[in-house]
């Protein structure tokens, strides 16, 4: 079955960087964008960006531009999200999620080429705690 | 960014009740809306995409409707497993944004 398994919890000091991994299985890794979403304690969901595993192309949410880097290693079907210059308000659970549609798949109404889709499935989440 | 506003923020209901959650967008998002269910300590789970398409394996008591700026998620007969927080998400334009969530509690 389609599954995304993330790396374990991290504790970082302010100013440091964190790199979270997301290993995919059960499908063609290069065929679907991988998105990253975070959720601060007791808060809602915020989209950080996506990576196209096929090309390595990325798109980041403006509020994280310059601090987030998404990469992938297709040989091991794994995506990575690195966030730098960590602050206390970066404390959150970070999720990876697969894009809802096969890259390039077209229906009568649209073609899925730009990463604007629903997310399914999601990884189990990685808690990143930023504390001095 | 498009703002997504859910109402109510909290809903108290009983098993068997019909439950409706509303999600409003700050501008038209056509039908590009998804609904998720999240339980404490777990990742969100997709319920509905493209405003009204039921994800495979999701019980038929869940349904979605709407287009443009106003959308609803309906649970026709609330079951014990449905007590959770529900989020809407727009994917009409970047950045993809979520509503603030609606917590469905036991009455």
PDB file of C-alpha atoms in Angstrom:
ATOM      1  CA  UNK A   1       0.000   0.000   0.000  1.00  0.00           C
ATOM      2  CA  UNK A   2       1.044   3.612  -0.482  1.00  0.00           C
ATOM      3  CA  UNK A   3       2.976   4.761   2.573  1.00  0.00           C
ATOM      4  CA  UNK A   4       5.109   7.697   3.667  1.00  0.00           C
ATOM      5  CA  UNK A   5       7.385   7.122   6.667  1.00  0.00           C
ATOM      6  CA  UNK A   6       9.100  10.108   8.260  1.00  0.00           C
ATOM      7  CA  UNK A   7      12.203  10.421  10.411  1.00  0.00           C
ATOM      8  CA  UNK A   8      12.039  10.775  14.165  1.00  0.00           C
ATOM      9  CA  UNK A   9      11.555  13.714  16.490  1.00  0.00           C
ATOM     10  CA  UNK A  10      14.210  16.424  16.678  1.00  0.00           C
ATOM     11  CA  UNK A  11      15.199  18.990  19.307  1.00  0.00           C
ATOM     12  CA  UNK A  12      17.112  21.989  18.024  1.00  0.00           C
ATOM     13  CA  UNK A  13      18.432  25.245  19.410  1.00  0.00           C
ATOM     14  CA  UNK A  14      17.383  28.607  17.983  1.00  0.00           C
ATOM     15  CA  UNK A  15      19.405  29.483  14.910  1.00  0.00           C
ATOM     16  CA  UNK A  16      20.104  25.865  14.001  1.00  0.00           C
ATOM     17  CA  UNK A  17      18.782  23.876  11.026  1.00  0.00           C
ATOM     18  CA  UNK A  18      16.735  20.694  10.890  1.00  0.00           C
ATOM     19  CA  UNK A  19      16.381  18.164   8.078  1.00  0.00           C
ATOM     20  CA  UNK A  20      13.384  15.819   8.019  1.00  0.00           C
ATOM     21  CA  UNK A  21      13.144  12.819   5.719  1.00  0.00           C
ATOM     22  CA  UNK A  22      10.105  11.178   4.137  1.00  0.00           C
ATOM     23  CA  UNK A  23      10.495   7.701   2.628  1.00  0.00           C
ATOM     24  CA  UNK A  24       7.868   6.638   0.116  1.00  0.00           C
ATOM     25  CA  UNK A  25       6.805   3.115  -0.746  1.00  0.00           C
ATOM     26  CA  UNK A  26       4.067   1.354  -2.664  1.00  0.00           C
ATOM     27  CA  UNK A  27       4.017   3.600  -5.736  1.00  0.00           C
ATOM     28  CA  UNK A  28       6.182   5.270  -8.406  1.00  0.00           C
ATOM     29  CA  UNK A  29       8.022   7.912  -6.344  1.00  0.00           C
ATOM     30  CA  UNK A  30       8.791  10.079  -9.389  1.00  0.00           C
ATOM     31  CA  UNK A  31       5.169  10.278 -10.466  1.00  0.00           C
ATOM     32  CA  UNK A  32       3.736  12.461  -7.679  1.00  0.00           C
ATOM     33  CA  UNK A  33       4.750  15.753  -6.055  1.00  0.00           C
ATOM     34  CA  UNK A  34       5.614  15.579  -2.367  1.00  0.00           C
ATOM     35  CA  UNK A  35       4.247  18.396  -0.212  1.00  0.00           C
ATOM     36  CA  UNK A  36       5.302  19.539   3.251  1.00  0.00           C
ATOM     37  CA  UNK A  37       2.798  20.894   5.779  1.00  0.00           C
ATOM     38  CA  UNK A  38       3.339  21.888   9.394  1.00  0.00           C
ATOM     39  CA  UNK A  39       1.106  22.156  12.442  1.00  0.00           C
ATOM     40  CA  UNK A  40       2.150  24.095  15.538  1.00  0.00           C
ATOM     41  CA  UNK A  41       0.860  22.755  18.876  1.00  0.00           C
ATOM     42  CA  UNK A  42      -2.911  23.208  19.058  1.00  0.00           C
ATOM     43  CA  UNK A  43      -2.921  25.131  15.788  1.00  0.00           C
ATOM     44  CA  UNK A  44      -3.998  24.628  12.187  1.00  0.00           C
ATOM     45  CA  UNK A  45      -2.228  23.397   9.073  1.00  0.00           C
ATOM     46  CA  UNK A  46       0.249  25.490   7.055  1.00  0.00           C
ATOM     47  CA  UNK A  47       1.617  24.511   3.656  1.00  0.00           C
ATOM     48  CA  UNK A  48       5.413  24.948   3.228  1.00  0.00           C
ATOM     49  CA  UNK A  49       5.890  23.874  -0.367  1.00  0.00           C
ATOM     50  CA  UNK A  50       6.406  20.956  -2.735  1.00  0.00           C
ATOM     51  CA  UNK A  51       9.093  19.111  -4.615  1.00  0.00           C
ATOM     52  CA  UNK A  52       8.701  17.380  -7.968  1.00  0.00           C
ATOM     53  CA  UNK A  53      10.649  14.141  -7.400  1.00  0.00           C
ATOM     54  CA  UNK A  54      11.010  13.633 -11.154  1.00  0.00           C
ATOM     55  CA  UNK A  55      12.764  16.921 -11.958  1.00  0.00           C
ATOM     56  CA  UNK A  56      13.819  18.118  -8.513  1.00  0.00           C
ATOM     57  CA  UNK A  57      11.895  21.323  -9.133  1.00  0.00           C
ATOM     58  CA  UNK A  58      10.451  23.048  -6.077  1.00  0.00           C
ATOM     59  CA  UNK A  59       7.885  25.643  -5.083  1.00  0.00           C
ATOM     60  CA  UNK A  60       7.923  27.211  -1.634  1.00  0.00           C
ATOM     61  CA  UNK A  61       5.359  29.239   0.255  1.00  0.00           C
ATOM     62  CA  UNK A  62       6.455  32.860   0.311  1.00  0.00           C
ATOM     63  CA  UNK A  63       6.639  32.999   4.125  1.00  0.00           C
ATOM     64  CA  UNK A  64       9.313  30.268   4.115  1.00  0.00           C
ATOM     65  CA  UNK A  65      11.305  31.436   1.073  1.00  0.00           C
ATOM     66  CA  UNK A  66      14.999  31.651   1.927  1.00  0.00           C
ATOM     67  CA  UNK A  67      14.687  29.351   4.959  1.00  0.00           C
ATOM     68  CA  UNK A  68      13.321  26.119   3.485  1.00  0.00           C
ATOM     69  CA  UNK A  69      15.008  23.729   1.072  1.00  0.00           C
ATOM     70  CA  UNK A  70      13.365  20.614  -0.331  1.00  0.00           C
ATOM     71  CA  UNK A  71      15.393  17.892  -1.990  1.00  0.00           C
ATOM     72  CA  UNK A  72      14.992  14.257  -2.952  1.00  0.00           C
ATOM     73  CA  UNK A  73      16.991  11.091  -3.563  1.00  0.00           C
ATOM     74  CA  UNK A  74      15.175   9.037  -6.163  1.00  0.00           C
ATOM     75  CA  UNK A  75      17.472   6.030  -5.627  1.00  0.00           C
ATOM     76  CA  UNK A  76      15.910   5.499  -2.201  1.00  0.00           C
ATOM     77  CA  UNK A  77      12.475   7.101  -2.860  1.00  0.00           C
ATOM     78  CA  UNK A  78      13.042   9.692  -0.160  1.00  0.00           C
ATOM     79  CA  UNK A  79      12.205  13.372   0.049  1.00  0.00           C
ATOM     80  CA  UNK A  80      13.800  15.824   2.464  1.00  0.00           C
ATOM     81  CA  UNK A  81      12.786  19.143   3.985  1.00  0.00           C
ATOM     82  CA  UNK A  82      15.415  21.344   5.600  1.00  0.00           C
ATOM     83  CA  UNK A  83      14.435  24.428   7.584  1.00  0.00           C
ATOM     84  CA  UNK A  84      17.171  26.831   8.691  1.00  0.00           C
ATOM     85  CA  UNK A  85      17.496  29.736  11.139  1.00  0.00           C
ATOM     86  CA  UNK A  86      15.072  28.006  13.459  1.00  0.00           C
ATOM     87  CA  UNK A  87      12.993  30.070  15.913  1.00  0.00           C
ATOM     88  CA  UNK A  88      10.826  29.008  18.790  1.00  0.00           C
ATOM     89  CA  UNK A  89       7.708  29.532  16.664  1.00  0.00           C
ATOM     90  CA  UNK A  90       8.978  26.857  14.248  1.00  0.00           C
ATOM     91  CA  UNK A  91       8.144  24.284  16.920  1.00  0.00           C
ATOM     92  CA  UNK A  92       5.592  22.081  15.169  1.00  0.00           C
ATOM     93  CA  UNK A  93       4.791  18.696  13.737  1.00  0.00           C
ATOM     94  CA  UNK A  94       6.032  18.581  10.155  1.00  0.00           C
ATOM     95  CA  UNK A  95       4.176  16.322   7.722  1.00  0.00           C
ATOM     96  CA  UNK A  96       5.023  15.169   4.240  1.00  0.00           C
ATOM     97  CA  UNK A  97       2.109  14.278   1.991  1.00  0.00           C
ATOM     98  CA  UNK A  98       1.773  12.912  -1.504  1.00  0.00           C
ATOM     99  CA  UNK A  99       0.049  14.984  -4.134  1.00  0.00           C
ATOM    100  CA  UNK A 100      -3.422  13.713  -4.942  1.00  0.00           C
ATOM    101  CA  UNK A 101      -2.880  13.159  -8.645  1.00  0.00           C
ATOM    102  CA  UNK A 102      -0.365  11.541 -10.943  1.00  0.00           C
ATOM    103  CA  UNK A 103       1.871  14.202 -12.457  1.00  0.00           C
ATOM    104  CA  UNK A 104       0.645  15.040 -15.944  1.00  0.00           C
ATOM    105  CA  UNK A 105      -2.642  13.165 -15.600  1.00  0.00           C
ATOM    106  CA  UNK A 106      -5.459  14.931 -17.436  1.00  0.00           C
ATOM    107  CA  UNK A 107      -9.207  14.773 -16.847  1.00  0.00           C
ATOM    108  CA  UNK A 108     -11.940  16.526 -18.802  1.00  0.00           C
ATOM    109  CA  UNK A 109     -11.526  19.595 -16.608  1.00  0.00           C
ATOM    110  CA  UNK A 110      -7.838  19.909 -15.877  1.00  0.00           C
ATOM    111  CA  UNK A 111      -4.321  18.513 -16.175  1.00  0.00           C
ATOM    112  CA  UNK A 112      -2.352  17.902 -13.004  1.00  0.00           C
ATOM    113  CA  UNK A 113       0.956  19.640 -13.641  1.00  0.00           C
ATOM    114  CA  UNK A 114       1.355  22.382 -11.064  1.00  0.00           C
ATOM    115  CA  UNK A 115       1.037  20.783  -7.635  1.00  0.00           C
ATOM    116  CA  UNK A 116      -2.304  22.432  -6.892  1.00  0.00           C
ATOM    117  CA  UNK A 117      -4.108  19.407  -5.516  1.00  0.00           C
ATOM    118  CA  UNK A 118      -5.371  17.654  -2.456  1.00  0.00           C
ATOM    119  CA  UNK A 119      -2.953  15.611  -0.343  1.00  0.00           C
ATOM    120  CA  UNK A 120      -3.179  11.863   0.133  1.00  0.00           C
ATOM    121  CA  UNK A 121      -1.709  10.038   1.960  1.00  0.00           C
ATOM    122  CA  UNK A 122       0.222  11.823   4.697  1.00  0.00           C
ATOM    123  CA  UNK A 123       3.272  10.731   6.626  1.00  0.00           C
ATOM    124  CA  UNK A 124       2.965  10.130  10.350  1.00  0.00           C
ATOM    125  CA  UNK A 125       4.535  13.489  11.207  1.00  0.00           C
ATOM    126  CA  UNK A 126       7.845  14.578  12.770  1.00  0.00           C
ATOM    127  CA  UNK A 127       7.862  16.751  15.874  1.00  0.00           C
ATOM    128  CA  UNK A 128      10.509  19.457  15.710  1.00  0.00           C
ATOM    129  CA  UNK A 129      11.057  21.291  18.973  1.00  0.00           C
ATOM    130  CA  UNK A 130      13.070  24.509  18.985  1.00  0.00           C
ATOM    131  CA  UNK A 131      14.256  25.432  22.452  1.00  0.00           C
ATOM    132  CA  UNK A 132      17.305  26.956  24.064  1.00  0.00           C
TER     133      UNK A 132
ATOM    134  CA  UNK B   1      -3.291  34.241  -0.153  1.00  0.00           C
ATOM    135  CA  UNK B   2      -6.885  33.063  -0.145  1.00  0.00           C
ATOM    136  CA  UNK B   3      -8.357  32.993   3.368  1.00  0.00           C
ATOM    137  CA  UNK B   4     -10.477  30.006   4.360  1.00  0.00           C
ATOM    138  CA  UNK B   5     -12.941  30.432   7.220  1.00  0.00           C
ATOM    139  CA  UNK B   6     -14.705  27.485   8.811  1.00  0.00           C
ATOM    140  CA  UNK B   7     -17.795  27.578  10.983  1.00  0.00           C
ATOM    141  CA  UNK B   8     -18.472  26.666  13.625  1.00  0.00           C
ATOM    142  CA  UNK B   9     -15.104  26.327  15.382  1.00  0.00           C
ATOM    143  CA  UNK B  10     -16.569  23.745  17.740  1.00  0.00           C
ATOM    144  CA  UNK B  11     -19.667  21.643  17.344  1.00  0.00           C
ATOM    145  CA  UNK B  12     -21.285  19.461  20.010  1.00  0.00           C
ATOM    146  CA  UNK B  13     -23.380  16.626  18.658  1.00  0.00           C
ATOM    147  CA  UNK B  14     -24.729  13.191  19.515  1.00  0.00           C
ATOM    148  CA  UNK B  15     -24.344   9.854  17.768  1.00  0.00           C
ATOM    149  CA  UNK B  16     -26.883   9.703  14.971  1.00  0.00           C
ATOM    150  CA  UNK B  17     -27.065  13.476  14.459  1.00  0.00           C
ATOM    151  CA  UNK B  18     -26.776  15.072  11.038  1.00  0.00           C
ATOM    152  CA  UNK B  19     -23.801  17.438  11.139  1.00  0.00           C
ATOM    153  CA  UNK B  20     -22.906  20.236   8.723  1.00  0.00           C
ATOM    154  CA  UNK B  21     -19.634  22.199   8.646  1.00  0.00           C
ATOM    155  CA  UNK B  22     -19.233  25.283   6.456  1.00  0.00           C
ATOM    156  CA  UNK B  23     -16.083  26.580   4.772  1.00  0.00           C
ATOM    157  CA  UNK B  24     -15.992  29.997   3.097  1.00  0.00           C
ATOM    158  CA  UNK B  25     -13.239  31.257   0.792  1.00  0.00           C
ATOM    159  CA  UNK B  26     -12.221  34.921   0.543  1.00  0.00           C
ATOM    160  CA  UNK B  27     -12.496  34.651  -3.244  1.00  0.00           C
ATOM    161  CA  UNK B  28     -13.759  32.085  -5.718  1.00  0.00           C
ATOM    162  CA  UNK B  29     -11.900  28.794  -5.684  1.00  0.00           C
ATOM    163  CA  UNK B  30     -14.227  27.108  -8.217  1.00  0.00           C
ATOM    164  CA  UNK B  31     -14.486  23.500  -6.981  1.00  0.00           C
ATOM    165  CA  UNK B  32     -10.897  23.109  -5.858  1.00  0.00           C
ATOM    166  CA  UNK B  33     -11.541  22.191  -2.238  1.00  0.00           C
ATOM    167  CA  UNK B  34     -10.710  19.200  -0.061  1.00  0.00           C
ATOM    168  CA  UNK B  35     -11.886  18.096   3.387  1.00  0.00           C
ATOM    169  CA  UNK B  36      -9.746  16.229   5.928  1.00  0.00           C
ATOM    170  CA  UNK B  37     -10.395  14.534   9.259  1.00  0.00           C
ATOM    171  CA  UNK B  38      -7.747  14.659  11.967  1.00  0.00           C
ATOM    172  CA  UNK B  39      -7.714  12.804  15.268  1.00  0.00           C
ATOM    173  CA  UNK B  40      -5.409  13.743  18.163  1.00  0.00           C
ATOM    174  CA  UNK B  41      -1.790  12.773  17.531  1.00  0.00           C
ATOM    175  CA  UNK B  42      -2.528  11.567  14.007  1.00  0.00           C
ATOM    176  CA  UNK B  43      -2.006  12.906  10.513  1.00  0.00           C
ATOM    177  CA  UNK B  44      -4.949  14.342   8.582  1.00  0.00           C
ATOM    178  CA  UNK B  45      -6.934  11.886   6.485  1.00  0.00           C
ATOM    179  CA  UNK B  46      -8.496  12.847   3.161  1.00  0.00           C
ATOM    180  CA  UNK B  47     -12.287  12.594   3.025  1.00  0.00           C
ATOM    181  CA  UNK B  48     -13.429  14.657   0.038  1.00  0.00           C
ATOM    182  CA  UNK B  49     -11.655  16.262  -2.940  1.00  0.00           C
ATOM    183  CA  UNK B  50     -12.830  18.507  -5.776  1.00  0.00           C
ATOM    184  CA  UNK B  51     -15.546  19.721  -3.364  1.00  0.00           C
ATOM    185  CA  UNK B  52     -17.790  16.669  -3.705  1.00  0.00           C
ATOM    186  CA  UNK B  53     -15.766  13.588  -4.728  1.00  0.00           C
ATOM    187  CA  UNK B  54     -15.652  10.975  -1.990  1.00  0.00           C
ATOM    188  CA  UNK B  55     -12.208   9.466  -1.450  1.00  0.00           C
ATOM    189  CA  UNK B  56     -12.107   5.691  -1.897  1.00  0.00           C
ATOM    190  CA  UNK B  57     -12.761   3.852   1.348  1.00  0.00           C
ATOM    191  CA  UNK B  58     -14.434   6.796   3.086  1.00  0.00           C
ATOM    192  CA  UNK B  59     -17.932   5.959   4.422  1.00  0.00           C
ATOM    193  CA  UNK B  60     -20.822   7.263   2.346  1.00  0.00           C
ATOM    194  CA  UNK B  61     -22.245   9.165   5.334  1.00  0.00           C
ATOM    195  CA  UNK B  62     -19.670  11.857   4.450  1.00  0.00           C
ATOM    196  CA  UNK B  63     -20.563  14.189   1.606  1.00  0.00           C
ATOM    197  CA  UNK B  64     -19.345  17.524   0.297  1.00  0.00           C
ATOM    198  CA  UNK B  65     -21.003  20.240  -1.728  1.00  0.00           C
ATOM    199  CA  UNK B  66     -20.543  23.789  -2.930  1.00  0.00           C
ATOM    200  CA  UNK B  67     -18.580  25.831  -5.432  1.00  0.00           C
ATOM    201  CA  UNK B  68     -17.208  29.329  -5.727  1.00  0.00           C
ATOM    202  CA  UNK B  69     -16.836  30.641  -2.185  1.00  0.00           C
ATOM    203  CA  UNK B  70     -19.143  28.511  -0.016  1.00  0.00           C
ATOM    204  CA  UNK B  71     -18.758  24.837   0.743  1.00  0.00           C
ATOM    205  CA  UNK B  72     -20.209  22.312   3.181  1.00  0.00           C
ATOM    206  CA  UNK B  73     -19.168  18.988   4.641  1.00  0.00           C
ATOM    207  CA  UNK B  74     -22.090  16.906   5.852  1.00  0.00           C
ATOM    208  CA  UNK B  75     -22.055  13.799   8.022  1.00  0.00           C
ATOM    209  CA  UNK B  76     -25.487  12.259   7.579  1.00  0.00           C
ATOM    210  CA  UNK B  77     -25.498  10.185  10.788  1.00  0.00           C
ATOM    211  CA  UNK B  78     -22.656  10.868  13.204  1.00  0.00           C
ATOM    212  CA  UNK B  79     -20.815   7.761  14.388  1.00  0.00           C
ATOM    213  CA  UNK B  80     -18.506   7.372  17.428  1.00  0.00           C
ATOM    214  CA  UNK B  81     -15.465   7.225  15.124  1.00  0.00           C
ATOM    215  CA  UNK B  82     -16.341  10.643  13.639  1.00  0.00           C
ATOM    216  CA  UNK B  83     -15.499  12.715  16.707  1.00  0.00           C
ATOM    217  CA  UNK B  84     -12.448  14.587  15.426  1.00  0.00           C
ATOM    218  CA  UNK B  85     -11.311  17.902  13.948  1.00  0.00           C
ATOM    219  CA  UNK B  86     -12.155  18.667  10.327  1.00  0.00           C
ATOM    220  CA  UNK B  87     -10.219  20.969   7.992  1.00  0.00           C
ATOM    221  CA  UNK B  88     -10.971  22.350   4.564  1.00  0.00           C
ATOM    222  CA  UNK B  89      -8.165  23.152   2.092  1.00  0.00           C
ATOM    223  CA  UNK B  90      -8.249  25.229  -1.075  1.00  0.00           C
ATOM    224  CA  UNK B  91      -5.987  24.348  -3.977  1.00  0.00           C
ATOM    225  CA  UNK B  92      -7.187  26.910  -6.495  1.00  0.00           C
ATOM    226  CA  UNK B  93      -4.064  29.039  -6.121  1.00  0.00           C
ATOM    227  CA  UNK B  94      -0.842  29.414  -4.159  1.00  0.00           C
ATOM    228  CA  UNK B  95      -0.286  29.260  -1.335  1.00  0.00           C
ATOM    229  CA  UNK B  96      -2.638  26.394  -0.736  1.00  0.00           C
ATOM    230  CA  UNK B  97      -4.442  27.283   2.479  1.00  0.00           C
ATOM    231  CA  UNK B  98      -6.458  25.521   5.130  1.00  0.00           C
ATOM    232  CA  UNK B  99      -9.365  26.544   7.297  1.00  0.00           C
ATOM    233  CA  UNK B 100      -8.742  26.866  11.014  1.00  0.00           C
ATOM    234  CA  UNK B 101     -10.568  23.634  11.777  1.00  0.00           C
ATOM    235  CA  UNK B 102     -13.877  22.521  13.271  1.00  0.00           C
ATOM    236  CA  UNK B 103     -13.796  20.271  16.308  1.00  0.00           C
ATOM    237  CA  UNK B 104     -16.727  17.857  16.542  1.00  0.00           C
ATOM    238  CA  UNK B 105     -17.278  16.947  20.193  1.00  0.00           C
ATOM    239  CA  UNK B 106     -19.568  14.532  21.970  1.00  0.00           C
ATOM    240  CA  UNK B 107     -22.655  16.260  23.348  1.00  0.00           C
TER     241      UNK B 107
END
